[in-house]
PDB file of C-alpha atoms in Angstrom:
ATOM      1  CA  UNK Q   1       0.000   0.000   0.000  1.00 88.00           C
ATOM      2  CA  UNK Q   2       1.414   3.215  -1.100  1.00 92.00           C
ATOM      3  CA  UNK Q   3       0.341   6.455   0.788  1.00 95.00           C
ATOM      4  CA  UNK Q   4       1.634  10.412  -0.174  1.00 94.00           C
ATOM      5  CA  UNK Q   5       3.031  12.730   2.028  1.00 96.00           C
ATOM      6  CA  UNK Q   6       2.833  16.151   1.160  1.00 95.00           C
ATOM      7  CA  UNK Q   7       4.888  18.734   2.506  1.00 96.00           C
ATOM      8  CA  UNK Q   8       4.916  22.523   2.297  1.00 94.00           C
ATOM      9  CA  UNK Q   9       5.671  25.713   3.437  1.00 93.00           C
ATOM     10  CA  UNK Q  10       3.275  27.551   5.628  1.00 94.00           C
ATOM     11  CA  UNK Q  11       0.876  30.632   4.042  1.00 90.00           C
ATOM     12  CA  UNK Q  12       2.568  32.306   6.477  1.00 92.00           C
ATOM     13  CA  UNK Q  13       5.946  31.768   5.145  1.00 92.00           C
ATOM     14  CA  UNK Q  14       8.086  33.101   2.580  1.00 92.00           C
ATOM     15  CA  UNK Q  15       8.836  30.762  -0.645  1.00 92.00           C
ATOM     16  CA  UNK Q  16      11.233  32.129  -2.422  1.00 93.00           C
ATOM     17  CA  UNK Q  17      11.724  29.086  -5.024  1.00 92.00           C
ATOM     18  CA  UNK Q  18       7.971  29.773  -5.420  1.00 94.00           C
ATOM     19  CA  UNK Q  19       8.621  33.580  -6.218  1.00 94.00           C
ATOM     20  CA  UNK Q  20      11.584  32.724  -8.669  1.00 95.00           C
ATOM     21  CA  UNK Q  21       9.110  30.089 -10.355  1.00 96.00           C
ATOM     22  CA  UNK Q  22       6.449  32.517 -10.679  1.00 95.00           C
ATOM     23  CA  UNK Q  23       8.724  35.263 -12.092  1.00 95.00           C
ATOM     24  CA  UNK Q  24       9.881  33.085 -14.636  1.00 95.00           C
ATOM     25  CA  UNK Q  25       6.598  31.859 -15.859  1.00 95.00           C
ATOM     26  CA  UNK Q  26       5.544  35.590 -15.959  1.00 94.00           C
ATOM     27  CA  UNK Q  27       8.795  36.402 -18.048  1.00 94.00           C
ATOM     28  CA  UNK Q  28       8.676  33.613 -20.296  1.00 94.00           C
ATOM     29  CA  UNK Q  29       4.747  35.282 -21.054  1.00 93.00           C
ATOM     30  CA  UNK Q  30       2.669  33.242 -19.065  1.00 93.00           C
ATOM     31  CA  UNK Q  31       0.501  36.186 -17.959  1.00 89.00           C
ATOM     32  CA  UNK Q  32      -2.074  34.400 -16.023  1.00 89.00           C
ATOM     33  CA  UNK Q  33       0.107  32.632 -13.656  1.00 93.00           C
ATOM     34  CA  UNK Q  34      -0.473  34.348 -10.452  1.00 93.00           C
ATOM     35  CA  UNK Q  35       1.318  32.860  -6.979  1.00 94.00           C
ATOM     36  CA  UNK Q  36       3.300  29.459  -7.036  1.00 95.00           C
ATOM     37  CA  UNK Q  37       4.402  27.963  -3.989  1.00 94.00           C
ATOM     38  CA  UNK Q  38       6.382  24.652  -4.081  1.00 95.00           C
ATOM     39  CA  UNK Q  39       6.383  21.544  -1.730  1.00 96.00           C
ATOM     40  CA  UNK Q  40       7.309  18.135  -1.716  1.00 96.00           C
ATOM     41  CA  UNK Q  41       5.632  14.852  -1.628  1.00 96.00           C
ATOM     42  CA  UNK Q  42       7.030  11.903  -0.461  1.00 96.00           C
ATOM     43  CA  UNK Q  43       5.464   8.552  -1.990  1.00 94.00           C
ATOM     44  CA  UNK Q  44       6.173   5.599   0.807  1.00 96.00           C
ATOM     45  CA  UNK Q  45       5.397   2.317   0.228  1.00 95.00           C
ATOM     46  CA  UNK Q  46       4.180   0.527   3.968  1.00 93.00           C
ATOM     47  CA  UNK Q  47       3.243  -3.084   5.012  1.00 91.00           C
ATOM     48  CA  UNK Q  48       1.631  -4.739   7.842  1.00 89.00           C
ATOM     49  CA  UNK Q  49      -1.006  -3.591  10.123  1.00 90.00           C
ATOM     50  CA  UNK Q  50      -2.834  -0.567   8.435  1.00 88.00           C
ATOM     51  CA  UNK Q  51      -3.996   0.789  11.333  1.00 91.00           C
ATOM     52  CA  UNK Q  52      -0.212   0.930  12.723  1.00 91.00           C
ATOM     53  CA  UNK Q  53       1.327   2.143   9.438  1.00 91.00           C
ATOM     54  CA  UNK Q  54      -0.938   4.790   9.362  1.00 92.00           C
ATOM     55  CA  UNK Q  55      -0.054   5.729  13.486  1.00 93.00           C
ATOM     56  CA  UNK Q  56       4.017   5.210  11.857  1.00 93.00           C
ATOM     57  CA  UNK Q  57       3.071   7.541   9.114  1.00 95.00           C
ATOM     58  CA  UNK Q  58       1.493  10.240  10.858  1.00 95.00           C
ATOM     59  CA  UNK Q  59       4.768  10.196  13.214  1.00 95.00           C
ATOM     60  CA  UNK Q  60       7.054   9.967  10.460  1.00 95.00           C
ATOM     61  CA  UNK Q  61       5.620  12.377   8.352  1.00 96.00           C
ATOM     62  CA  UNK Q  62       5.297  14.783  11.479  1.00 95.00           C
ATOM     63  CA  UNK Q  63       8.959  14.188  12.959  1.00 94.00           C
ATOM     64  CA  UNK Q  64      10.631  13.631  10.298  1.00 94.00           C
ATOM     65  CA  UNK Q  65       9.360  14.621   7.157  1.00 96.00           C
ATOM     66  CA  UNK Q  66       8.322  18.334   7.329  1.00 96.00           C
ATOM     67  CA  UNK Q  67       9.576  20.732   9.869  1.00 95.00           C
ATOM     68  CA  UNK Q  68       6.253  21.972  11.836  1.00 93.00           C
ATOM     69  CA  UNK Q  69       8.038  25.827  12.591  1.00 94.00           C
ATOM     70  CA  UNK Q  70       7.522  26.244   9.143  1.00 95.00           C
ATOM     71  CA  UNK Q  71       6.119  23.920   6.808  1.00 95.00           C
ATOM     72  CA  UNK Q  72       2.627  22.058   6.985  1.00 95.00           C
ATOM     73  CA  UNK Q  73       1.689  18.491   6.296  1.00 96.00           C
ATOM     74  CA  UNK Q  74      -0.594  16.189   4.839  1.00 95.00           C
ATOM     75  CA  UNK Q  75      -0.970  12.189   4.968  1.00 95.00           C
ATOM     76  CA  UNK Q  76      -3.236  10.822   1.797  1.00 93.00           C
ATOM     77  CA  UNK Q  77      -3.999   7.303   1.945  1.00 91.00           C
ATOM     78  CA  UNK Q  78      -5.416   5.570  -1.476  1.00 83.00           C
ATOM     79  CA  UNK Q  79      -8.766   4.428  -0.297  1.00 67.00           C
ATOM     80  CA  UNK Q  80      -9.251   7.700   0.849  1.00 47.00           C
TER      81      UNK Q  80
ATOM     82  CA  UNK V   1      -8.235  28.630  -9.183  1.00 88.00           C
ATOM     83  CA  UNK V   2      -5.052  26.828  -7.818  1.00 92.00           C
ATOM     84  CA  UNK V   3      -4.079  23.945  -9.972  1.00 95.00           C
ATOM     85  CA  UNK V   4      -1.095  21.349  -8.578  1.00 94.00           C
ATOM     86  CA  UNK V   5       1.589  20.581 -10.559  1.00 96.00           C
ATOM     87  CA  UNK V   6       3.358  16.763  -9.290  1.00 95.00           C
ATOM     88  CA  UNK V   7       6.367  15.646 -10.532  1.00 96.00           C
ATOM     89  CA  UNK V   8       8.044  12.604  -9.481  1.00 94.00           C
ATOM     90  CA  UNK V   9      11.282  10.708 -10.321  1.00 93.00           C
ATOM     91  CA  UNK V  10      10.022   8.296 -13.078  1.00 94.00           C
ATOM     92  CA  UNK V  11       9.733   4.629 -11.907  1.00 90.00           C
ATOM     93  CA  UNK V  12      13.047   3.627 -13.650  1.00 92.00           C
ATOM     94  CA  UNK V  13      15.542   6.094 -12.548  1.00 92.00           C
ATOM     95  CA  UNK V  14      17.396   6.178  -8.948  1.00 92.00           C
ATOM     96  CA  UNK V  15      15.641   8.428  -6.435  1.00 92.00           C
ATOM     97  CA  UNK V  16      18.879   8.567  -3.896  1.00 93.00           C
ATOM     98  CA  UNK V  17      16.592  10.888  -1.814  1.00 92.00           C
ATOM     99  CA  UNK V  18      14.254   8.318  -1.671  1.00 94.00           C
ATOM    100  CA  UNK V  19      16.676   5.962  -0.464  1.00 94.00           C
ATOM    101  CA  UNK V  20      18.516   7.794   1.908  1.00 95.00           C
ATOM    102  CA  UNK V  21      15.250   8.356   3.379  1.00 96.00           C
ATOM    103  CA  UNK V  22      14.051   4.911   3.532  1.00 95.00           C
ATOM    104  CA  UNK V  23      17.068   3.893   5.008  1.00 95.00           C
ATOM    105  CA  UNK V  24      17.277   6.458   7.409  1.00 95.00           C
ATOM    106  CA  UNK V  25      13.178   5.486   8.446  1.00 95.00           C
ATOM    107  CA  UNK V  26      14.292   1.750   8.696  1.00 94.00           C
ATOM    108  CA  UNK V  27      17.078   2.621  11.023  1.00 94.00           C
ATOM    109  CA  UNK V  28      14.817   4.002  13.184  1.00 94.00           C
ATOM    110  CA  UNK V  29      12.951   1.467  13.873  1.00 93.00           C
ATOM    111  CA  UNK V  30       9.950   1.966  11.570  1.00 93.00           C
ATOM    112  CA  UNK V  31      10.450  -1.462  10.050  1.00 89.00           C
ATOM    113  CA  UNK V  32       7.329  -1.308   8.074  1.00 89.00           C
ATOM    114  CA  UNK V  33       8.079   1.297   5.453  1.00 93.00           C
ATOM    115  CA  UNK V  34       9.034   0.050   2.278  1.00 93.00           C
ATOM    116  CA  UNK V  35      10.424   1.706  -0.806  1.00 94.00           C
ATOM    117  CA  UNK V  36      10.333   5.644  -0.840  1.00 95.00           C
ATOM    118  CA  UNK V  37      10.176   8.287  -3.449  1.00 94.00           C
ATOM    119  CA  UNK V  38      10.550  11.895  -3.461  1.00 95.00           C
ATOM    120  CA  UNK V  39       9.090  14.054  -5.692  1.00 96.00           C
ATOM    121  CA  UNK V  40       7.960  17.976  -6.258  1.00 96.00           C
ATOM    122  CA  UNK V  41       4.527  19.453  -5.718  1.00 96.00           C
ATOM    123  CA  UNK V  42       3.735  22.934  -7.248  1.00 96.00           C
ATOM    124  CA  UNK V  43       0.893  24.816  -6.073  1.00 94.00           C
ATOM    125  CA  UNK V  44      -0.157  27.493  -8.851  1.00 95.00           C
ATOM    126  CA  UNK V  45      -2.735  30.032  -8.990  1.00 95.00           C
ATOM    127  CA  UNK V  46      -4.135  30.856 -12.552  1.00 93.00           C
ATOM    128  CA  UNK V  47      -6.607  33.006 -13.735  1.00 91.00           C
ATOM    129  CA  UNK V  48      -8.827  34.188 -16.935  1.00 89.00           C
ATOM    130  CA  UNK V  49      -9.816  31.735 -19.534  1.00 90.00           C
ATOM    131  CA  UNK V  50     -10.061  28.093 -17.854  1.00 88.00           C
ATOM    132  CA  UNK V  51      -9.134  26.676 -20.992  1.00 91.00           C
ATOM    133  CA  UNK V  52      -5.944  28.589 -21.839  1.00 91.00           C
ATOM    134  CA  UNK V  53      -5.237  28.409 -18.425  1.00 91.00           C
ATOM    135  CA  UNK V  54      -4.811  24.015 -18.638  1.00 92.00           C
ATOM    136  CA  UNK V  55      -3.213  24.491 -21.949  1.00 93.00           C
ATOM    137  CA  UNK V  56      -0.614  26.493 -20.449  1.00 93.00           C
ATOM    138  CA  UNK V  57      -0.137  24.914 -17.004  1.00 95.00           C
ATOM    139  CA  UNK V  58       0.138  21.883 -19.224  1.00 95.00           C
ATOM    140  CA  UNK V  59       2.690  23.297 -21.078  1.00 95.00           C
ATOM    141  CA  UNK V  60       4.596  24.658 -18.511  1.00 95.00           C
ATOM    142  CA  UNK V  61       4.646  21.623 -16.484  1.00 96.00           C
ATOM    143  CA  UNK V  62       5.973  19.799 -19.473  1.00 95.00           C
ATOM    144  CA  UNK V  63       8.720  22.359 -20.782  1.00 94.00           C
ATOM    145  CA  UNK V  64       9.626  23.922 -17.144  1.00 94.00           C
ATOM    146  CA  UNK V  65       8.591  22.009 -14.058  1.00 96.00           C
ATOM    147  CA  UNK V  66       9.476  18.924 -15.326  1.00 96.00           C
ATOM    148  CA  UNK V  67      12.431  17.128 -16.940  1.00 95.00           C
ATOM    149  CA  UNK V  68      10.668  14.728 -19.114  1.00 93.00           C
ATOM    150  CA  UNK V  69      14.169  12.257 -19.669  1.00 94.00           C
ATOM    151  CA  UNK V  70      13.802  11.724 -16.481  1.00 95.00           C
ATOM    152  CA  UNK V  71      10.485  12.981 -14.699  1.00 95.00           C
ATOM    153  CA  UNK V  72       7.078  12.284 -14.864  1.00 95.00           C
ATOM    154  CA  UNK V  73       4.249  14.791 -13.860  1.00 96.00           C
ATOM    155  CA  UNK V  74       0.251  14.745 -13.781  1.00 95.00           C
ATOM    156  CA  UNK V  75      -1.643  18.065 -13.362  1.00 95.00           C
ATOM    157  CA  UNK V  76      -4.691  17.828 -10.786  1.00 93.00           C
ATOM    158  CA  UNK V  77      -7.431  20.756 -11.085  1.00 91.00           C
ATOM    159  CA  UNK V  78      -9.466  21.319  -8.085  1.00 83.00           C
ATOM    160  CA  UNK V  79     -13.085  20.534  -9.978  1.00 67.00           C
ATOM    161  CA  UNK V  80     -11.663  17.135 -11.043  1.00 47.00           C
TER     162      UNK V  80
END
């Protein structure tokens, strides 16, 4: 079973990879591209007792994963 | 409208991030995580003509976000 973590940086917090995308797209003419913010999403494969992985995911992705001072999370399981 | 952009290491090449991260997990004891692969999310806001807009979100995740030798990416509207 393969769940996604996504990761990214708070609303509250600057992106500056997301800035230098969106300048870019606005250079190369894209006009209607307003704000782009990047993350990341980790795809992590997990076995066993479902209810535990998800526990072991929630940690991991929590701990370890994204950095709570600034970014925000999000676990997505497939059957959701 | 905010559109995501995902790309992801395709399924053949080496994600070392993914690896490192796996084996980092595993050596902490979270013995039920399996393989693990890192990818980017981009979160952009468009607006004006919803149909020019996927054409060139499409485009630009192709040509820009992307590396297509060795990335693949899906676009995911928020009506879909």
């Amino acid at each position: 079973m393969t769940a996604r973590v996504y990761v990214s940086p708070k609303k509250t917090v600057l992106d500056p990879q997301g800035q230098t995308i969106r300048a870019a797209l606005q250079g190369r003419g894209y006009a209607s591209v307003g704000n782009v913010r990047q993350g990341k999403v980790f795809e992590v494969e997990v076995s066993g007792d479902p209810a535990q992985a998800r526990k072991d995911l929630e940690e991991i992705a929590r701990t370890i994963l994204a950095n709570p001072v600034i970014e925000e999370y999000r676990v997505e399981w497939p059957e959701n």
